[in-house]
CSV table of C-alpha atoms and ligand atoms in Angstrom, one decimal:
chain,number,residue,atom,x,y,z
E,177,MET,CA,-66.2,1.1,-11.3
E,178,THR,CA,-68.8,-1.5,-12.1
E,179,TYR,CA,-69.3,-3.1,-15.5
E,180,ASN,CA,-72.3,-0.8,-16.0
E,181,ASN,CA,-70.1,2.2,-15.7
E,182,PHE,CA,-67.8,0.8,-18.4
E,183,LEU,CA,-70.8,-0.1,-20.6
E,184,GLU,CA,-71.8,3.5,-20.3
E,185,GLN,CA,-68.3,4.6,-21.1
E,186,ALA,CA,-68.4,2.3,-24.2
E,187,ARG,CA,-71.6,4.0,-25.4
E,188,THR,CA,-70.3,7.6,-24.9
E,189,SER,CA,-66.9,6.8,-26.4
E,190,ILE,CA,-68.7,6.3,-29.8
E,191,ILE,CA,-70.8,9.4,-29.4
E,192,GLU,CA,-67.7,11.4,-28.5
E,193,TYR,CA,-65.5,9.7,-31.2
E,194,ASP,CA,-63.0,8.9,-28.5
E,195,ASP,CA,-60.9,5.9,-29.6
E,196,LYS,CA,-58.8,5.9,-26.4
E,197,LYS,CA,-61.9,5.8,-24.2
E,198,ALA,CA,-63.4,3.1,-26.4
E,199,THR,CA,-60.3,0.9,-26.2
E,200,GLU,CA,-60.1,1.4,-22.4
E,201,ALA,CA,-63.8,0.5,-21.9
E,202,ALA,CA,-63.4,-2.6,-24.2
E,203,LYS,CA,-60.3,-3.8,-22.3
E,204,GLN,CA,-61.9,-3.2,-18.9
E,205,LEU,CA,-65.1,-5.0,-19.9
E,206,LEU,CA,-63.2,-8.0,-21.4
E,207,SER,CA,-61.1,-8.2,-18.2
E,208,MET,CA,-64.4,-8.4,-16.2
E,209,GLU,CA,-65.2,-11.4,-18.4
E,210,LEU,CA,-68.3,-9.9,-19.9
E,211,ALA,CA,-69.2,-11.9,-23.1
E,212,PRO,CA,-67.9,-10.1,-26.2
E,213,LEU,CA,-71.4,-10.0,-27.7
E,214,GLU,CA,-72.9,-8.5,-24.6
E,215,ILE,CA,-70.2,-5.8,-24.6
E,216,MET,CA,-71.2,-4.9,-28.2
E,217,GLU,CA,-74.9,-5.1,-27.6
E,218,LYS,CA,-75.1,-3.3,-24.3
E,219,GLY,CA,-72.2,-0.9,-24.8
E,220,PHE,CA,-71.0,0.0,-28.3
E,221,ILE,CA,-74.0,-0.7,-30.5
E,222,PRO,CA,-76.3,1.7,-28.5
E,223,GLY,CA,-73.6,4.3,-29.1
E,224,ILE,CA,-73.4,3.9,-32.9
E,225,ALA,CA,-77.2,3.7,-33.0
E,226,GLU,CA,-77.5,7.1,-31.4
E,227,VAL,CA,-75.0,8.5,-33.8
E,228,GLY,CA,-77.0,7.0,-36.7
E,229,GLU,CA,-80.2,8.5,-35.3
E,230,ALA,CA,-78.7,12.0,-35.0
E,231,PHE,CA,-77.3,11.7,-38.5
E,232,GLY,CA,-80.8,10.7,-39.8
E,233,LEU,CA,-82.3,13.7,-38.1
E,234,GLY,CA,-79.7,16.0,-39.6
E,235,ARG,CA,-78.1,16.8,-36.2
E,236,LEU,CA,-74.8,15.2,-37.2
E,237,PHE,CA,-73.1,15.3,-40.5
E,238,MET,CA,-70.9,13.0,-42.6
E,239,PRO,CA,-67.5,13.9,-41.0
E,240,GLU,CA,-68.9,13.1,-37.5
E,241,LEU,CA,-70.5,9.9,-38.8
E,242,ILE,CA,-67.2,8.8,-40.3
E,243,ARG,CA,-65.3,9.6,-37.0
E,244,ALA,CA,-67.8,7.6,-35.0
E,245,ALA,CA,-67.7,4.7,-37.5
E,246,LYS,CA,-63.8,4.6,-37.3
E,247,VAL,CA,-63.9,4.2,-33.5
E,248,MET,CA,-66.7,1.6,-33.9
E,249,GLU,CA,-64.7,-0.3,-36.5
E,250,ALA,CA,-61.6,-0.4,-34.4
E,251,VAL,CA,-63.3,-1.5,-31.3
E,252,THR,CA,-65.4,-4.2,-33.1
E,253,GLN,CA,-62.2,-5.6,-34.4
E,254,LEU,CA,-60.7,-5.7,-30.9
E,255,ILE,CA,-63.8,-7.3,-29.4
E,256,ASN,CA,-64.0,-9.8,-32.3
E,257,GLN,CA,-60.4,-10.9,-31.6
E,258,ASN,CA,-61.5,-11.9,-28.1
E,259,VAL,CA,-64.3,-14.2,-29.2
E,260,SER,CA,-63.1,-17.7,-28.4
E,261,GLN,CA,-63.3,-20.0,-31.4
E,262,MET,CA,-64.3,-23.6,-31.4
E,263,ASP,CA,-61.4,-26.0,-32.3
E,264,GLU,CA,-63.5,-28.0,-34.7
E,265,GLN,CA,-64.8,-26.0,-37.7
E,266,HIS,CA,-67.0,-28.5,-39.5
E,267,LYS,CA,-70.5,-27.5,-38.8
E,268,GLY,CA,-71.1,-26.0,-42.2
E,269,VAL,CA,-69.8,-23.5,-44.6
E,270,VAL,CA,-71.2,-19.9,-44.8
E,271,MET,CA,-70.5,-17.4,-47.6
E,272,ILE,CA,-71.2,-13.9,-46.4
E,273,ALA,CA,-71.0,-10.4,-47.9
E,274,THR,CA,-72.3,-6.9,-47.8
E,275,VAL,CA,-74.1,-6.4,-51.1
E,276,LYS,CA,-72.9,-4.3,-54.0
E,277,GLY,CA,-73.1,-0.5,-53.4
E,278,ASP,CA,-73.0,-0.9,-49.6
E,279,VAL,CA,-70.0,-0.4,-47.5
E,280,HIS,CA,-71.5,-1.0,-44.1
E,281,ASP,CA,-69.8,-4.0,-42.6
E,282,ILE,CA,-69.6,-3.5,-38.8
E,283,GLY,CA,-72.7,-5.6,-38.1
E,284,LYS,CA,-71.7,-8.2,-40.6
E,285,SER,CA,-68.3,-8.6,-39.0
E,286,ILE,CA,-70.0,-9.3,-35.6
E,287,VAL,CA,-72.1,-12.0,-37.3
E,288,VAL,CA,-69.0,-13.5,-38.9
E,289,SER,CA,-67.3,-13.7,-35.6
E,290,MET,CA,-70.3,-15.3,-33.8
E,291,LEU,CA,-70.7,-17.9,-36.6
E,292,GLN,CA,-67.0,-18.8,-36.4
E,293,ALA,CA,-67.3,-19.0,-32.6
E,294,ASN,CA,-70.0,-21.5,-33.1
E,295,GLY,CA,-68.0,-23.8,-35.3
E,296,PHE,CA,-69.0,-22.6,-38.8
E,297,THR,CA,-66.5,-22.0,-41.5
E,298,VAL,CA,-67.1,-18.6,-42.8
E,299,HIS,CA,-65.9,-17.0,-46.1
E,300,ASP,CA,-66.3,-13.3,-45.8
E,301,LEU,CA,-66.3,-11.4,-49.1
E,302,GLY,CA,-66.2,-8.1,-47.4
E,303,ARG,CA,-68.4,-5.3,-48.6
E,304,ASP,CA,-69.6,-3.9,-51.9
E,305,ALA,CA,-69.7,-7.5,-53.3
E,306,SER,CA,-71.5,-8.1,-56.6
E,307,THR,CA,-74.2,-10.8,-56.9
E,308,ASP,CA,-72.1,-12.6,-59.5
E,309,LYS,CA,-69.0,-12.6,-57.2
E,310,ILE,CA,-71.1,-13.9,-54.3
E,311,ILE,CA,-72.5,-16.8,-56.3
E,312,GLU,CA,-69.1,-17.6,-57.9
E,313,GLU,CA,-67.4,-17.8,-54.5
E,314,ALA,CA,-70.3,-19.8,-52.9
E,315,VAL,CA,-69.9,-22.4,-55.7
E,316,ARG,CA,-66.1,-22.4,-55.4
E,317,HIS,CA,-66.2,-22.9,-51.6
E,318,GLU,CA,-69.1,-25.3,-51.7
E,319,ALA,CA,-71.0,-23.2,-49.3
E,320,ASP,CA,-74.1,-24.5,-47.6
E,321,ILE,CA,-75.4,-21.0,-46.8
E,322,ILE,CA,-75.2,-17.6,-48.4
E,323,GLY,CA,-75.7,-14.6,-46.0
E,324,THR,CA,-76.0,-11.1,-47.2
E,325,SER,CA,-76.0,-7.8,-45.3
E,326,ALA,CA,-77.7,-4.6,-46.6
E,327,LEU,CA,-77.8,-1.4,-44.5
E,328,LEU,CA,-79.3,0.9,-47.1
E,329,THR,CA,-82.9,0.8,-48.4
E,330,THR,CA,-81.3,1.4,-51.8
E,331,THR,CA,-79.1,-1.7,-51.6
E,332,MET,CA,-81.7,-4.1,-50.2
E,333,PRO,CA,-82.8,-4.9,-53.8
E,334,LYS,CA,-79.5,-6.6,-54.3
E,335,GLN,CA,-80.7,-9.3,-51.9
E,336,LYS,CA,-83.6,-9.8,-54.1
E,337,GLU,CA,-81.4,-9.9,-57.1
E,338,LEU,CA,-79.4,-12.7,-55.5
E,339,GLU,CA,-82.5,-14.8,-55.1
E,340,ALA,CA,-83.5,-14.2,-58.7
E,341,GLU,CA,-80.0,-15.0,-60.0
E,342,LEU,CA,-79.8,-18.2,-57.9
E,343,LYS,CA,-83.1,-19.3,-59.4
E,344,LYS,CA,-82.0,-18.4,-62.9
E,345,GLN,CA,-78.8,-20.4,-62.6
E,346,GLY,CA,-80.6,-23.4,-61.2
E,347,LEU,CA,-78.8,-23.0,-57.9
E,348,LYS,CA,-81.7,-22.1,-55.5
E,349,ASP,CA,-81.8,-25.7,-54.1
E,350,ARG,CA,-78.1,-25.9,-53.7
E,351,PHE,CA,-77.8,-23.0,-51.2
E,352,LYS,CA,-79.9,-21.8,-48.3
E,353,THR,CA,-80.0,-18.0,-48.0
E,354,ILE,CA,-80.1,-15.7,-45.0
E,355,VAL,CA,-80.5,-11.9,-45.0
E,356,GLY,CA,-79.8,-9.2,-42.5
E,357,GLY,CA,-79.0,-5.6,-41.9
E,358,ALA,CA,-80.8,-2.8,-40.0
E,359,PRO,CA,-83.6,-2.1,-42.6
E,360,VAL,CA,-84.1,-5.8,-43.4
E,361,THR,CA,-87.1,-7.6,-41.9
E,362,SER,CA,-88.6,-11.1,-41.9
E,363,ARG,CA,-91.3,-9.8,-44.2
E,364,TRP,CA,-88.7,-8.7,-46.7
E,365,ALA,CA,-87.0,-12.1,-46.5
E,366,GLU,CA,-90.3,-13.8,-47.1
E,367,ARG,CA,-91.1,-11.4,-50.0
E,368,ILE,CA,-87.9,-12.0,-51.9
E,369,GLY,CA,-87.8,-15.7,-51.2
E,370,ALA,CA,-84.8,-15.8,-48.8
E,371,ASP,CA,-84.8,-18.8,-46.5
E,372,ALA,CA,-84.1,-16.9,-43.3
E,373,PHE,CA,-83.7,-13.6,-41.6
E,374,ALA,CA,-81.9,-12.6,-38.4
E,375,LYS,CA,-82.1,-9.3,-36.6
E,376,ASP,CA,-78.8,-9.7,-34.8
E,377,ALA,CA,-75.7,-12.0,-34.5
E,378,GLN,CA,-77.1,-14.3,-31.9
E,379,GLU,CA,-80.3,-14.8,-33.9
E,380,ALA,CA,-78.1,-15.4,-37.0
E,381,VAL,CA,-76.4,-18.4,-35.3
E,382,ILE,CA,-79.8,-19.8,-34.3
E,383,GLN,CA,-81.2,-19.4,-37.9
E,384,VAL,CA,-78.1,-20.8,-39.5
E,385,LYS,CA,-78.3,-23.9,-37.3
E,386,LYS,CA,-82.0,-24.2,-38.2
E,387,LEU,CA,-81.2,-24.0,-41.9
E,388,LEU,CA,-78.7,-26.8,-41.5
E,389,GLU,CA,-81.2,-28.8,-39.4
E,390,MET,CA,-78.9,-28.9,-36.3
F,435,LIG,C1,-71.6,3.3,-39.2
F,435,LIG,C2,-72.5,3.9,-40.3
F,435,LIG,C3,-71.8,4.2,-41.5
F,435,LIG,C4,-70.4,4.0,-41.8
F,435,LIG,C5,-70.1,2.6,-42.1
F,435,LIG,C6,-68.8,2.0,-41.7
F,435,LIG,C7,-68.7,0.5,-41.7
F,435,LIG,N1,-67.4,0.1,-41.8
F,435,LIG,O1,-69.6,-0.2,-41.7
F,435,LIG,C8,-70.1,5.0,-42.9
F,435,LIG,C9,-69.6,6.3,-42.4
F,435,LIG,C10,-69.1,4.6,-44.0
F,435,LIG,C11,-71.5,5.2,-43.5
F,435,LIG,C12,-71.8,5.6,-44.8
F,435,LIG,C13,-73.1,5.9,-45.3
F,435,LIG,N2,-74.2,5.8,-44.6
F,435,LIG,CO1,-74.4,4.9,-42.8
F,435,LIG,N3,-74.7,4.4,-41.1
F,435,LIG,C14,-73.9,3.9,-40.1
F,435,LIG,C15,-74.7,3.7,-38.9
F,435,LIG,C16,-74.6,4.9,-38.0
F,435,LIG,C17,-74.4,2.5,-38.0
F,435,LIG,C18,-74.4,1.1,-38.8
F,435,LIG,C19,-73.8,0.1,-37.8
F,435,LIG,O2,-72.6,-0.2,-37.9
F,435,LIG,N4,-74.6,-0.4,-36.8
F,435,LIG,C20,-74.1,-1.3,-35.8
F,435,LIG,C21,-74.3,-2.7,-36.3
F,435,LIG,C22,-73.8,-3.7,-35.1
F,435,LIG,O3,-75.6,-3.0,-36.5
F,435,LIG,P1,-76.1,-3.6,-37.9
F,435,LIG,O4,-75.2,-3.2,-39.0
F,435,LIG,O5,-77.6,-3.4,-38.0
F,435,LIG,O6,-75.9,-5.2,-37.8
F,435,LIG,C23,-76.6,-6.0,-37.0
F,435,LIG,C24,-77.9,-6.6,-37.6
F,435,LIG,O7,-78.4,-5.8,-38.6
F,435,LIG,C25,-77.5,-8.0,-38.1
F,435,LIG,N5,-76.9,-8.1,-39.4
F,435,LIG,C26,-76.1,-7.3,-40.1
F,435,LIG,N6,-75.7,-7.8,-41.2
F,435,LIG,C27,-76.1,-9.1,-41.3
F,435,LIG,C28,-76.0,-10.1,-42.2
F,435,LIG,C29,-76.6,-11.3,-42.0
F,435,LIG,C30,-76.5,-12.4,-43.0
F,435,LIG,C31,-77.4,-11.5,-40.9
F,435,LIG,C32,-78.1,-12.7,-40.7
F,435,LIG,C33,-77.6,-10.5,-39.9
F,435,LIG,C34,-76.9,-9.3,-40.1
F,435,LIG,O8,-76.6,-8.4,-37.1
F,435,LIG,C35,-75.7,-7.3,-36.7
F,435,LIG,C36,-75.2,-7.5,-35.4
F,435,LIG,O9,-76.2,-7.4,-34.4
F,435,LIG,C37,-76.2,3.5,-39.5
F,435,LIG,C38,-77.3,3.8,-38.5
F,435,LIG,C39,-78.0,2.5,-38.1
F,435,LIG,N7,-78.8,2.6,-37.0
F,435,LIG,O10,-78.0,1.5,-38.7
F,435,LIG,C40,-76.1,4.5,-40.7
F,435,LIG,C41,-77.0,4.4,-41.9
F,435,LIG,C42,-77.2,2.9,-42.2
F,435,LIG,N8,-76.3,5.0,-42.9
F,435,LIG,C43,-77.0,5.7,-43.7
F,435,LIG,C44,-76.6,6.4,-44.8
F,435,LIG,C45,-77.6,7.3,-45.6
F,435,LIG,C46,-75.2,6.4,-45.3
F,435,LIG,C47,-74.6,7.1,-46.5
F,435,LIG,C48,-75.5,7.0,-47.8
F,435,LIG,C49,-74.4,8.5,-46.1
F,435,LIG,C50,-73.9,9.4,-47.2
F,435,LIG,N9,-74.6,10.5,-47.4
F,435,LIG,O11,-72.9,9.2,-47.9
F,435,LIG,C51,-73.3,6.3,-46.7
F,435,LIG,C52,-73.5,5.1,-47.6
F,435,LIG,C53,-72.2,4.5,-48.0
F,435,LIG,C54,-72.4,3.2,-48.8
F,435,LIG,N10,-72.4,3.3,-50.1
F,435,LIG,O12,-72.7,2.2,-48.2
F,435,LIG,C55,-78.5,5.6,-43.3
F,435,LIG,C56,-79.3,4.7,-44.2
F,435,LIG,C57,-80.7,5.2,-44.5
F,435,LIG,C58,-81.4,4.3,-45.4
F,435,LIG,N11,-82.7,4.3,-45.2
F,435,LIG,O13,-81.0,3.7,-46.3
F,435,LIG,C59,-78.4,5.2,-41.8
F,435,LIG,C60,-79.6,4.3,-41.3
F,435,LIG,C61,-78.2,6.5,-41.0
F,435,LIG,C62,-79.5,7.3,-41.0
F,435,LIG,N12,-80.2,7.3,-39.9
F,435,LIG,O14,-79.8,8.0,-41.9
F,435,LIG,N13,-72.5,4.8,-42.6
């Protein structure tokens, strides 16, 4: 089988909620030395995007969404473990979190892994993180950048809240901010006063480097 067959297997494994098939496809693709990010972007992400679309159209329901997400979470973890890390981690410190009220963290974990692979120190606060906690931890870890992920239109305002709170606490000049998540756009970033936006993990690395003038 060629890597295209395994990429197709990766996509269908998510749609079929088949963890064995997903693991096998991931292992085969890794053994073919396909880049981890490419495996995600060309294999598994199209699968979870299809599931999301079907859910949005009412063709799939919560139990199926959860089953697909579980397979996706496991395979993302497996792929992330295979992202080679730079020995030196002194390019800059990024504090990252999925905002309060939002438990979507698959995409954020890919961003974390790509940033680490590119030499950044990343503190990941996980999901459902309050604005106060994000700021507190950014101060504690002397972060250069704060990145937030929002996957729901109802949680995007938390990214705006962060900007407002940073301003209020006189910390806006101390941290650069970057926002992401499926419904987030560069327009939104501009509107709320975030310093950058990235549509995916690769772009996130580019934008973070730009923010740190690298
Ligand atoms: C998987 C999933 C779930 C899983 C999440 C599991 C997990 N651990 O993350 C579960 C089952 C828990 C879930 C729950 C819900 N979900 Co959901 N979910 C999805 C789904 C199908 C895929 C998301 C995903 O992982 N995509 C793959 C990753 C790789 O992509 P990504 O997240 O966009 O990340 C990339 C970029 O955005 C960017 N990025 C991401 N974060 C960041 C951060 C920074 C700083 C930067 C720079 C970049 C960046 O880089 C990433 C890598 O390329 C989406 C559909 C979709 N197309 O988004 C719906 C979706 C987001 N969910 C939706 C909904 C409605 C819900 C629920 C409310 C359902 C319910 N009735 O309960 C709950 C909400 C729970 C909550 N409070 O958060 C809606 C949201 C609609 C809306 N307009 O707000 C969507 C769009 C589905 C739909 N079509 O209706 N969901």
